[in-house]
Amino acid sequence: MLPRPHLVKKLCPPHSKLTYIHADAGHGKTTLLTQYAKGRRNVVWLTLDERDNDPLFFLPRLEAAIRQSLKELNFYTTDYIPFVESATFVPSVSSALLKAIGKRKLSILMDDLQVIHNDTVIKLLTALAVACPSNLSLLMASRHELWSSLLPLKMAGGVTELTRQDLCFSREETKQLWGFFDEAIYAATEGWILAIQSYRLATKDGRMLPTSRLQADQELYRYLLKEILQQLPVETQHFLKATSGLPVLEPRLCNTLLNIENAQRILESLVHHNLFTVRVTAGSYRYHALFRAFLQQNDEGLGTIVLRQAMKYYYTNTEYTQAADYALLLRDTDTVQDCIGALLAQPFTWNRTHSLKKYLDFLDQQSVELFPRTMLAKGMVLSDQGNFYQAEKCLRKAIPQLNSNEQHLYLHAMTHMARVLRNRVSFEESNRCLDTLLPLLNEAPMQEWYGVMIEKIHNLTLTSHLTEALELIEKMMEKCLACGELGVKAWFERYLTAVYFFMGDYGNCVKAYEKSLSIPREEQEWLMRHSVGAYAAKAYQITGQEEKALPLLEAEIRRLKELGLYEEYSINYLLQAEVLHAIELLKYYQGKPARFSIINHYLSLAEEYALLNRSTRDHHLFVQIWRLSSVLLAQPEKVGQYIEEALSFLENTTPFIQSLACGRMANALDILGLDMEQCKRLFHQSIQIGEKIGSYAYATVAYGRLAAVYLREGDLAKAKEYTRCFLELSRKYNHRYYIRFQTLFEPVMKLAVESNICPGFTRDLLSYGDYVTKQVYINTLGNFYVAPAHDKDTPVRIRTMKARELLAYLLEHPKGVTRAQITTDLWADSDADVPNLFHTRRGEIRQSFEALGASNPILYENERYYLNREEISCDHDLFWQAVEEFRQSDTPENAETVVNLYTGRYLDNLEALWAENSRLKYEESFLEAAEVLLTNYRITGEKTKAQVLLRRCKSLSYYGHRYEQSP
């Protein structure tokens, strides 16, 4: 006996008055009651039989059983026997019995309740259940469903019900019992415990599984014949035998086939009595698998006759899929082929390859000659599966045999031929084939327009004719609107996911995909011939929703496998490799261990399916170049070799791949510090190729990478120009993920902040990329003030002058100062409570910074106070950077930069006597640069500029004597 503690725990929960267990014979009801009773005290067990339908037999028996458990019981059946026919009998007995039990704990278990049909006994047990107190546990087990008299109690939540579904053995329990596991046998048993136990006993002595299964089946069949079938009314036996061949039982169909009117009643009775019949939906039923197999063995030929009648019925009523399914059961090859032909003639079923495949597989097994339409269907299925060689053979044989009035079939067949040509000859041949179909579409429904035009759009997209693809989709969507075909419009709109992906417009790519999810599932399966989920997955990653990428990719590949659509495997595996590669790149740039080898498995699968059943090499080149460009950082010693190899492939592939590959190669050269001229040339090529075809998939990133290169080279004008392009394109097309590569983009983002380029979007990207952003700007040359980093000309108020001076003082001392130094330099003459003054002014600074989104800037460490500059930008940083560049190269240009950045006397609006030395240093540096610039103005004859600069120099009183003469 296998312990089932999880089920025992479900019995008699606190809120329940009755636990009712019901299931077919052999489902372990008695065993479960036994496990519940084990170890419990005061248990009353009654196994009921036919005699218990007599209240005068049942009641004394119940009394004796309870008395045996409780010993003392103030209840005597003989007191109530005279009133058995009275209307007060049931309430009197139930009330007296429960009163006699009182508060004592007791469990009453009744097994085989299905034998009870006496109205008085049923009422008595119902009354006991309804009035059952919390100290009494009442459990009943039956083969039948709940009595109708107990339904109100069930509706009130007073019944805990365990059904066949609860009692069936799980796979784990079955394996534990058998000591091995066989999925086919388990599936046949459907968890039926008696059958599972029978198979265990049959294999006990080491008999081979096929032999032991046959023996177990025969033993089960004998049990079902003797204990179930032969116990039923003749009418029910006949119904079971006649319907044994039907996989699904519908009362309406059963009435028609058997010429009866009570099929619903018979089926409901079988369900109610738990006779191996399952209600599938409100209007359909099925038999337990083993029970159906048993019936078929004992149906005396009736099952086959009725099954054939059902097949003809469905075919006559144009329900060809049902008819074909029944023809499969009858192994009727001609009817299967007739059904396939009829299905092809229906507008929305000719491309349901998943359903057609099983019929074609069956016909292949029978080695029969195929009808022309069956051959056509086979070609279509093979085309969808990506078996283009065999598909071409079937299509070329079937298409000439189509009748002249079968134009719609001709269109569908030729669209599949176009797919074959795309993969076996070229995109150009595929397009020529499609172009020949256009004249035939004039009067065609929009569904047929879609079948032809989506192939054209797909070809345009994969060959980087993206503008044409987008315009054609928009044209088709307008045509659908004009025709009122909103469903077909949604089909075309769905493919925008792919077009926007190749255009690098990832924001709209995601929107198109999410909108397509409202398309009905059945249509989605048909549309999967042109899979778009993988494109959306990569777009999710780039738009900053990376958590959605891998689950979507895995779901898309799983769905393609279920539908057998192999043509789309290559691009899906390639994009899975790409998503994983981006994840590893992020680790690499964050200084974490990166496993670039993780993508090799998916690249190999992409390569395998790129070659499978294809003569063209477009997909294969796609994969090869992607592989080469993806491993550059992982194998830096082979960069030159890989780049040379990749460049040799580029002229034979699409502009989209060329743009991507050039960008990837340029990035690797930059990261590894190799051949910067080639690096810049490749970045520019990536941009030019991409922009020419309207694709910013990598061109956007290339702008950002070139901005970083020009920034390093000191070409600030170009750096700003390319930074602006990078950020504007990123904002337009929602590129985000690569911003997280901080080692690549931090200088560019810093430049964007300092130059106020796309300020709102820049702040958004910095937040997404987890950059430590500058929130506060401090101006020191001229007036001292604090402002938001993104709006430097709008000062914020720091309440007191003393707080402003404290902030300036800490800025002046980057290595920190003690409180004593602060007190001496700032507040030596103050009569105020200095410690309290310090903390008050420090609090004022903190509040002002927090208002700007920054943390408290004043830190205390090793008994010194200092300013945390992580979130602060300051004008004097740029000034001293310019001074350093000027002193290294005193060109007029560098001198002009210093002069322009000196916007006024250091801390001019603060008395700050402690800053005098610094003020002199700033002035000295300004005047050094001014001298070089004045000399240049004299040489170039720019007198006006020289006069203006000279006046600035004279205004500095300390140095004014140097400039008495006019320039």
mmCIF file of C-alpha atoms in Angstrom, residues 99-381:
data_model
loop_
_atom_site.group_PDB
_atom_site.id
_atom_site.type_symbol
_atom_site.label_atom_id
_atom_site.label_comp_id
_atom_site.label_asym_id
_atom_site.label_seq_id
_atom_site.Cartn_x
_atom_site.Cartn_y
_atom_site.Cartn_z
ATOM 1 C CA LYS A 99 -26.966 14.310 20.928
ATOM 2 C CA ALA A 100 -25.895 10.849 22.167
ATOM 3 C CA ILE A 101 -22.427 11.261 20.624
ATOM 4 C CA GLY A 102 -22.187 14.668 22.253
ATOM 5 C CA LYS A 103 -18.798 16.396 22.346
ATOM 6 C CA ARG A 104 -16.760 13.213 22.015
ATOM 7 C CA LYS A 105 -14.420 12.971 19.036
ATOM 8 C CA LEU A 106 -15.486 10.365 16.507
ATOM 9 C CA SER A 107 -14.761 9.486 12.874
ATOM 10 C CA ILE A 108 -17.477 7.694 10.859
ATOM 11 C CA LEU A 109 -16.244 6.153 7.581
ATOM 12 C CA MET A 110 -18.726 4.664 5.100
ATOM 13 C CA ASP A 111 -17.474 2.786 2.049
ATOM 14 C CA ASP A 112 -19.357 1.625 -1.091
ATOM 15 C CA LEU A 113 -22.033 4.280 -0.666
ATOM 16 C CA GLN A 114 -23.112 3.682 -4.297
ATOM 17 C CA VAL A 115 -25.220 0.687 -3.155
ATOM 18 C CA ILE A 116 -27.588 2.969 -1.223
ATOM 19 C CA HIS A 117 -30.743 3.903 -3.102
ATOM 20 C CA ASN A 118 -33.360 3.820 -0.326
ATOM 21 C CA ASP A 119 -34.859 7.263 0.095
ATOM 22 C CA THR A 120 -35.101 7.082 3.904
ATOM 23 C CA VAL A 121 -31.466 6.005 4.342
ATOM 24 C CA ILE A 122 -30.323 8.737 1.928
ATOM 25 C CA LYS A 123 -32.306 11.350 3.857
ATOM 26 C CA LEU A 124 -30.911 10.110 7.171
ATOM 27 C CA LEU A 125 -27.295 10.290 5.985
ATOM 28 C CA THR A 126 -27.952 13.711 4.434
ATOM 29 C CA ALA A 127 -29.387 14.974 7.737
ATOM 30 C CA LEU A 128 -26.358 13.666 9.648
ATOM 31 C CA ALA A 129 -24.024 15.454 7.200
ATOM 32 C CA VAL A 130 -25.903 18.758 7.358
ATOM 33 C CA ALA A 131 -25.982 18.775 11.181
ATOM 34 C CA CYS A 132 -22.517 17.241 11.647
ATOM 35 C CA PRO A 133 -20.700 18.971 14.555
ATOM 36 C CA SER A 134 -16.995 19.842 14.495
ATOM 37 C CA ASN A 135 -16.054 16.940 16.820
ATOM 38 C CA LEU A 136 -17.495 14.412 14.330
ATOM 39 C CA SER A 137 -15.572 13.542 11.137
ATOM 40 C CA LEU A 138 -17.885 12.101 8.484
ATOM 41 C CA LEU A 139 -16.309 10.449 5.405
ATOM 42 C CA MET A 140 -18.152 8.678 2.566
ATOM 43 C CA ALA A 141 -16.691 6.806 -0.424
ATOM 44 C CA SER A 142 -18.689 5.953 -3.523
ATOM 45 C CA ARG A 143 -18.445 5.089 -7.207
ATOM 46 C CA HIS A 144 -21.240 7.596 -7.840
ATOM 47 C CA GLU A 145 -21.216 11.364 -7.786
ATOM 48 C CA LEU A 146 -22.717 13.325 -4.888
ATOM 49 C CA TRP A 147 -26.409 12.798 -4.126
ATOM 50 C CA SER A 148 -28.587 15.709 -5.214
ATOM 51 C CA SER A 149 -29.770 16.033 -1.590
ATOM 52 C CA LEU A 150 -26.224 16.990 -0.609
ATOM 53 C CA LEU A 151 -25.796 19.690 -3.266
ATOM 54 C CA PRO A 152 -27.075 22.557 -1.028
ATOM 55 C CA LEU A 153 -24.473 21.596 1.576
ATOM 56 C CA LYS A 154 -21.830 21.560 -1.168
ATOM 57 C CA MET A 155 -22.914 25.004 -2.389
ATOM 58 C CA ALA A 156 -22.592 26.285 1.182
ATOM 59 C CA GLY A 157 -18.987 25.036 1.316
ATOM 60 C CA GLY A 158 -19.708 22.201 3.718
ATOM 61 C CA VAL A 159 -18.501 19.325 1.484
ATOM 62 C CA THR A 160 -14.897 18.430 0.737
ATOM 63 C CA GLU A 161 -14.948 16.469 -2.511
ATOM 64 C CA LEU A 162 -12.180 14.209 -3.861
ATOM 65 C CA THR A 163 -12.678 12.910 -7.395
ATOM 66 C CA ARG A 164 -11.002 10.559 -9.819
ATOM 67 C CA GLN A 165 -8.670 13.383 -10.804
ATOM 68 C CA ASP A 166 -7.423 13.628 -7.207
ATOM 69 C CA LEU A 167 -7.083 9.869 -6.706
ATOM 70 C CA CYS A 168 -5.213 8.997 -9.915
ATOM 71 C CA PHE A 169 -1.575 8.057 -9.390
ATOM 72 C CA SER A 170 0.921 10.679 -10.512
ATOM 73 C CA ARG A 171 3.956 9.764 -12.597
ATOM 74 C CA GLU A 172 6.127 9.925 -9.480
ATOM 75 C CA GLU A 173 3.830 7.594 -7.505
ATOM 76 C CA THR A 174 3.635 5.188 -10.428
ATOM 77 C CA LYS A 175 7.404 5.077 -10.752
ATOM 78 C CA GLN A 176 7.696 4.478 -7.018
ATOM 79 C CA LEU A 177 5.271 1.563 -7.216
ATOM 80 C CA TRP A 178 6.680 -0.021 -10.372
ATOM 81 C CA GLY A 179 10.345 0.574 -9.722
ATOM 82 C CA PHE A 180 10.584 1.736 -13.344
ATOM 83 C CA PHE A 181 8.562 4.042 -15.581
ATOM 84 C CA ASP A 182 6.990 3.609 -19.010
ATOM 85 C CA GLU A 183 5.224 6.696 -20.384
ATOM 86 C CA ALA A 184 3.099 4.780 -22.912
ATOM 87 C CA ILE A 185 1.700 2.392 -20.308
ATOM 88 C CA TYR A 186 1.143 5.184 -17.819
ATOM 89 C CA ALA A 187 -0.701 7.245 -20.454
ATOM 90 C CA ALA A 188 -2.945 4.260 -21.210
ATOM 91 C CA THR A 189 -3.830 3.846 -17.533
ATOM 92 C CA GLU A 190 -4.542 7.580 -17.061
ATOM 93 C CA GLY A 191 -3.447 7.033 -13.457
ATOM 94 C CA TRP A 192 -6.061 4.300 -12.809
ATOM 95 C CA ILE A 193 -4.636 2.606 -9.721
ATOM 96 C CA LEU A 194 -6.073 -0.865 -10.374
ATOM 97 C CA ALA A 195 -4.460 -0.922 -13.814
ATOM 98 C CA ILE A 196 -1.151 0.379 -12.502
ATOM 99 C CA GLN A 197 -1.159 -2.268 -9.779
ATOM 100 C CA SER A 198 -2.040 -4.925 -12.357
ATOM 101 C CA TYR A 199 0.965 -3.981 -14.512
ATOM 102 C CA ARG A 200 3.190 -4.097 -11.429
ATOM 103 C CA LEU A 201 2.079 -7.609 -10.579
ATOM 104 C CA ALA A 202 2.456 -8.744 -14.195
ATOM 105 C CA THR A 203 6.140 -7.720 -14.250
ATOM 106 C CA LYS A 204 6.862 -8.993 -10.741
ATOM 107 C CA ASP A 205 8.527 -12.256 -11.784
ATOM 108 C CA GLY A 206 10.821 -10.624 -14.346
ATOM 109 C CA ARG A 207 8.555 -11.141 -17.358
ATOM 110 C CA MET A 208 9.282 -8.994 -20.424
ATOM 111 C CA LEU A 209 7.254 -5.790 -20.584
ATOM 112 C CA PRO A 210 5.279 -6.529 -23.819
ATOM 113 C CA THR A 211 4.272 -9.964 -22.515
ATOM 114 C CA SER A 212 3.442 -8.702 -19.043
ATOM 115 C CA ARG A 213 1.409 -5.814 -20.456
ATOM 116 C CA LEU A 214 -0.635 -8.183 -22.597
ATOM 117 C CA GLN A 215 -1.316 -10.344 -19.566
ATOM 118 C CA ALA A 216 -2.254 -7.332 -17.443
ATOM 119 C CA ASP A 217 -4.574 -6.018 -20.162
ATOM 120 C CA GLN A 218 -6.401 -9.348 -20.370
ATOM 121 C CA GLU A 219 -6.861 -9.459 -16.589
ATOM 122 C CA LEU A 220 -8.180 -5.903 -16.591
ATOM 123 C CA TYR A 221 -10.545 -6.696 -19.463
ATOM 124 C CA ARG A 222 -11.933 -9.696 -17.573
ATOM 125 C CA TYR A 223 -12.500 -7.468 -14.543
ATOM 126 C CA LEU A 224 -14.223 -4.793 -16.639
ATOM 127 C CA LEU A 225 -16.391 -7.383 -18.378
ATOM 128 C CA LYS A 226 -17.525 -9.106 -15.199
ATOM 129 C CA GLU A 227 -17.637 -6.215 -12.713
ATOM 130 C CA ILE A 228 -18.719 -3.363 -14.981
ATOM 131 C CA LEU A 229 -20.120 -4.154 -18.434
ATOM 132 C CA GLN A 230 -22.230 -7.197 -17.569
ATOM 133 C CA GLN A 231 -23.745 -5.363 -14.573
ATOM 134 C CA LEU A 232 -25.200 -2.628 -16.797
ATOM 135 C CA PRO A 233 -28.614 -2.562 -18.542
ATOM 136 C CA VAL A 234 -28.681 -4.066 -22.039
ATOM 137 C CA GLU A 235 -29.417 -0.654 -23.589
ATOM 138 C CA THR A 236 -26.301 0.839 -21.968
ATOM 139 C CA GLN A 237 -24.154 -2.150 -23.004
ATOM 140 C CA HIS A 238 -25.257 -1.702 -26.629
ATOM 141 C CA PHE A 239 -24.514 2.041 -26.491
ATOM 142 C CA LEU A 240 -21.008 1.432 -25.103
ATOM 143 C CA LYS A 241 -20.161 -1.161 -27.765
ATOM 144 C CA ALA A 242 -21.546 0.896 -30.647
ATOM 145 C CA THR A 243 -19.676 4.050 -29.625
ATOM 146 C CA SER A 244 -16.404 2.341 -28.689
ATOM 147 C CA GLY A 245 -14.659 3.556 -31.852
ATOM 148 C CA LEU A 246 -15.480 7.233 -31.342
ATOM 149 C CA PRO A 247 -12.618 9.196 -29.755
ATOM 150 C CA VAL A 248 -15.076 11.937 -28.695
ATOM 151 C CA LEU A 249 -18.725 11.365 -27.854
ATOM 152 C CA GLU A 250 -21.196 14.096 -28.748
ATOM 153 C CA PRO A 251 -24.800 13.348 -27.768
ATOM 154 C CA ARG A 252 -26.226 14.900 -30.945
ATOM 155 C CA LEU A 253 -23.982 12.787 -33.175
ATOM 156 C CA CYS A 254 -24.585 9.632 -31.122
ATOM 157 C CA ASN A 255 -28.354 10.105 -31.461
ATOM 158 C CA THR A 256 -27.980 10.457 -35.233
ATOM 159 C CA LEU A 257 -25.648 7.486 -35.689
ATOM 160 C CA LEU A 258 -27.564 5.095 -33.389
ATOM 161 C CA ASN A 259 -31.026 6.398 -34.274
ATOM 162 C CA ILE A 260 -31.851 7.072 -30.620
ATOM 163 C CA GLU A 261 -32.879 10.158 -28.625
ATOM 164 C CA ASN A 262 -31.362 9.561 -25.174
ATOM 165 C CA ALA A 263 -27.592 9.661 -25.722
ATOM 166 C CA GLN A 264 -27.232 12.647 -23.397
ATOM 167 C CA ARG A 265 -29.023 10.803 -20.584
ATOM 168 C CA ILE A 266 -26.918 7.658 -21.045
ATOM 169 C CA LEU A 267 -23.655 9.610 -21.051
ATOM 170 C CA GLU A 268 -24.609 11.672 -18.004
ATOM 171 C CA SER A 269 -25.569 8.486 -16.184
ATOM 172 C CA LEU A 270 -22.180 6.964 -17.007
ATOM 173 C CA VAL A 271 -20.453 10.080 -15.663
ATOM 174 C CA HIS A 272 -22.626 10.214 -12.554
ATOM 175 C CA HIS A 273 -21.902 6.584 -11.773
ATOM 176 C CA ASN A 274 -18.167 7.031 -12.485
ATOM 177 C CA LEU A 275 -18.202 4.366 -15.183
ATOM 178 C CA PHE A 276 -14.940 5.303 -16.906
ATOM 179 C CA THR A 277 -16.572 8.174 -18.781
ATOM 180 C CA VAL A 278 -15.184 11.705 -18.631
ATOM 181 C CA ARG A 279 -17.083 14.897 -19.388
ATOM 182 C CA VAL A 280 -14.662 16.850 -21.608
ATOM 183 C CA THR A 281 -16.844 19.911 -22.225
ATOM 184 C CA ALA A 282 -20.468 20.793 -21.634
ATOM 185 C CA GLY A 283 -21.407 18.907 -24.790
ATOM 186 C CA SER A 284 -18.753 16.237 -25.252
ATOM 187 C CA TYR A 285 -17.466 13.143 -23.456
ATOM 188 C CA ARG A 286 -14.825 10.442 -23.834
ATOM 189 C CA TYR A 287 -14.117 7.001 -22.446
ATOM 190 C CA HIS A 288 -11.095 6.147 -20.319
ATOM 191 C CA ALA A 289 -8.358 4.906 -22.689
ATOM 192 C CA LEU A 290 -8.196 1.361 -21.262
ATOM 193 C CA PHE A 291 -11.983 1.148 -21.004
ATOM 194 C CA ARG A 292 -12.299 2.177 -24.657
ATOM 195 C CA ALA A 293 -9.716 -0.418 -25.668
ATOM 196 C CA PHE A 294 -11.681 -3.014 -23.696
ATOM 197 C CA LEU A 295 -14.943 -1.995 -25.389
ATOM 198 C CA GLN A 296 -13.369 -2.184 -28.843
ATOM 199 C CA GLN A 297 -12.247 -5.737 -28.103
ATOM 200 C CA ASN A 298 -15.778 -6.664 -27.105
ATOM 201 C CA ASP A 299 -17.918 -4.523 -29.432
ATOM 202 C CA GLU A 300 -18.857 -7.380 -31.847
ATOM 203 C CA GLY A 301 -17.977 -5.148 -34.844
ATOM 204 C CA LEU A 302 -20.453 -2.426 -33.926
ATOM 205 C CA GLY A 303 -17.736 0.140 -33.150
ATOM 206 C CA THR A 304 -16.232 0.004 -36.660
ATOM 207 C CA ILE A 305 -19.638 0.281 -38.342
ATOM 208 C CA VAL A 306 -20.580 3.357 -36.304
ATOM 209 C CA LEU A 307 -17.125 4.918 -36.767
ATOM 210 C CA ARG A 308 -17.484 4.631 -40.550
ATOM 211 C CA GLN A 309 -20.933 6.175 -40.332
ATOM 212 C CA ALA A 310 -19.452 9.055 -38.307
ATOM 213 C CA MET A 311 -16.716 9.577 -40.915
ATOM 214 C CA LYS A 312 -19.310 9.796 -43.725
ATOM 215 C CA TYR A 313 -21.484 12.087 -41.612
ATOM 216 C CA TYR A 314 -18.680 14.576 -41.059
ATOM 217 C CA TYR A 315 -17.559 14.457 -44.704
ATOM 218 C CA THR A 316 -21.126 15.061 -45.910
ATOM 219 C CA ASN A 317 -21.399 18.011 -43.522
ATOM 220 C CA THR A 318 -18.060 19.460 -44.814
ATOM 221 C CA GLU A 319 -16.311 18.929 -41.484
ATOM 222 C CA TYR A 320 -13.291 17.519 -43.284
ATOM 223 C CA THR A 321 -10.783 17.574 -40.442
ATOM 224 C CA GLN A 322 -13.086 15.413 -38.282
ATOM 225 C CA ALA A 323 -13.760 13.139 -41.247
ATOM 226 C CA ALA A 324 -10.019 12.788 -41.918
ATOM 227 C CA ASP A 325 -9.349 11.974 -38.255
ATOM 228 C CA TYR A 326 -11.951 9.187 -38.368
ATOM 229 C CA ALA A 327 -10.560 7.969 -41.708
ATOM 230 C CA LEU A 328 -7.163 7.655 -39.998
ATOM 231 C CA LEU A 329 -8.721 5.441 -37.339
ATOM 232 C CA LEU A 330 -10.270 3.311 -40.088
ATOM 233 C CA ARG A 331 -7.016 3.415 -42.138
ATOM 234 C CA ASP A 332 -9.101 4.549 -45.117
ATOM 235 C CA THR A 333 -6.459 6.093 -47.420
ATOM 236 C CA ASP A 334 -8.877 7.244 -50.150
ATOM 237 C CA THR A 335 -11.065 9.162 -47.725
ATOM 238 C CA VAL A 336 -7.995 10.718 -46.101
ATOM 239 C CA GLN A 337 -6.905 12.017 -49.524
ATOM 240 C CA ASP A 338 -10.422 13.219 -50.328
ATOM 241 C CA CYS A 339 -10.439 15.166 -47.066
ATOM 242 C CA ILE A 340 -7.031 16.716 -47.791
ATOM 243 C CA GLY A 341 -8.295 17.852 -51.199
ATOM 244 C CA ALA A 342 -11.432 19.312 -49.636
ATOM 245 C CA LEU A 343 -9.396 21.083 -46.938
ATOM 246 C CA LEU A 344 -7.196 22.712 -49.577
ATOM 247 C CA ALA A 345 -10.306 24.114 -51.230
ATOM 248 C CA GLN A 346 -11.312 25.955 -48.054
ATOM 249 C CA PRO A 347 -9.951 29.526 -47.700
ATOM 250 C CA PHE A 348 -8.557 29.317 -44.194
ATOM 251 C CA THR A 349 -7.345 25.749 -43.963
ATOM 252 C CA TRP A 350 -4.987 25.264 -46.880
ATOM 253 C CA ASN A 351 -1.940 26.226 -44.875
ATOM 254 C CA ARG A 352 -2.640 24.538 -41.571
ATOM 255 C CA THR A 353 0.406 22.402 -42.030
ATOM 256 C CA HIS A 354 0.406 21.083 -38.485
ATOM 257 C CA SER A 355 -2.918 19.307 -39.030
ATOM 258 C CA LEU A 356 -2.169 18.140 -42.590
ATOM 259 C CA LYS A 357 1.166 16.626 -41.668
ATOM 260 C CA LYS A 358 -0.286 13.701 -39.698
ATOM 261 C CA TYR A 359 -2.452 12.701 -42.665
ATOM 262 C CA LEU A 360 0.495 12.871 -45.069
ATOM 263 C CA ASP A 361 2.679 10.872 -42.678
ATOM 264 C CA PHE A 362 -0.034 8.214 -42.572
ATOM 265 C CA LEU A 363 -0.234 8.079 -46.378
ATOM 266 C CA ASP A 364 3.570 7.778 -46.600
ATOM 267 C CA GLN A 365 3.421 4.789 -44.253
ATOM 268 C CA GLN A 366 0.768 3.157 -46.456
ATOM 269 C CA SER A 367 2.884 3.714 -49.615
ATOM 270 C CA VAL A 368 -0.141 4.697 -51.698
ATOM 271 C CA GLU A 369 -0.151 6.755 -54.891
ATOM 272 C CA LEU A 370 -1.044 10.352 -54.033
ATOM 273 C CA PHE A 371 -3.928 12.244 -55.623
ATOM 274 C CA PRO A 372 -2.866 15.543 -57.308
ATOM 275 C CA ARG A 373 -4.272 17.688 -54.496
ATOM 276 C CA THR A 374 -2.602 15.486 -51.908
ATOM 277 C CA MET A 375 0.690 15.920 -53.761
ATOM 278 C CA LEU A 376 0.121 19.669 -53.717
ATOM 279 C CA ALA A 377 -0.582 19.606 -49.982
ATOM 280 C CA LYS A 378 2.587 17.608 -49.422
ATOM 281 C CA GLY A 379 4.612 20.189 -51.341
ATOM 282 C CA MET A 380 3.136 22.982 -49.218
ATOM 283 C CA VAL A 381 3.826 21.150 -45.976
#
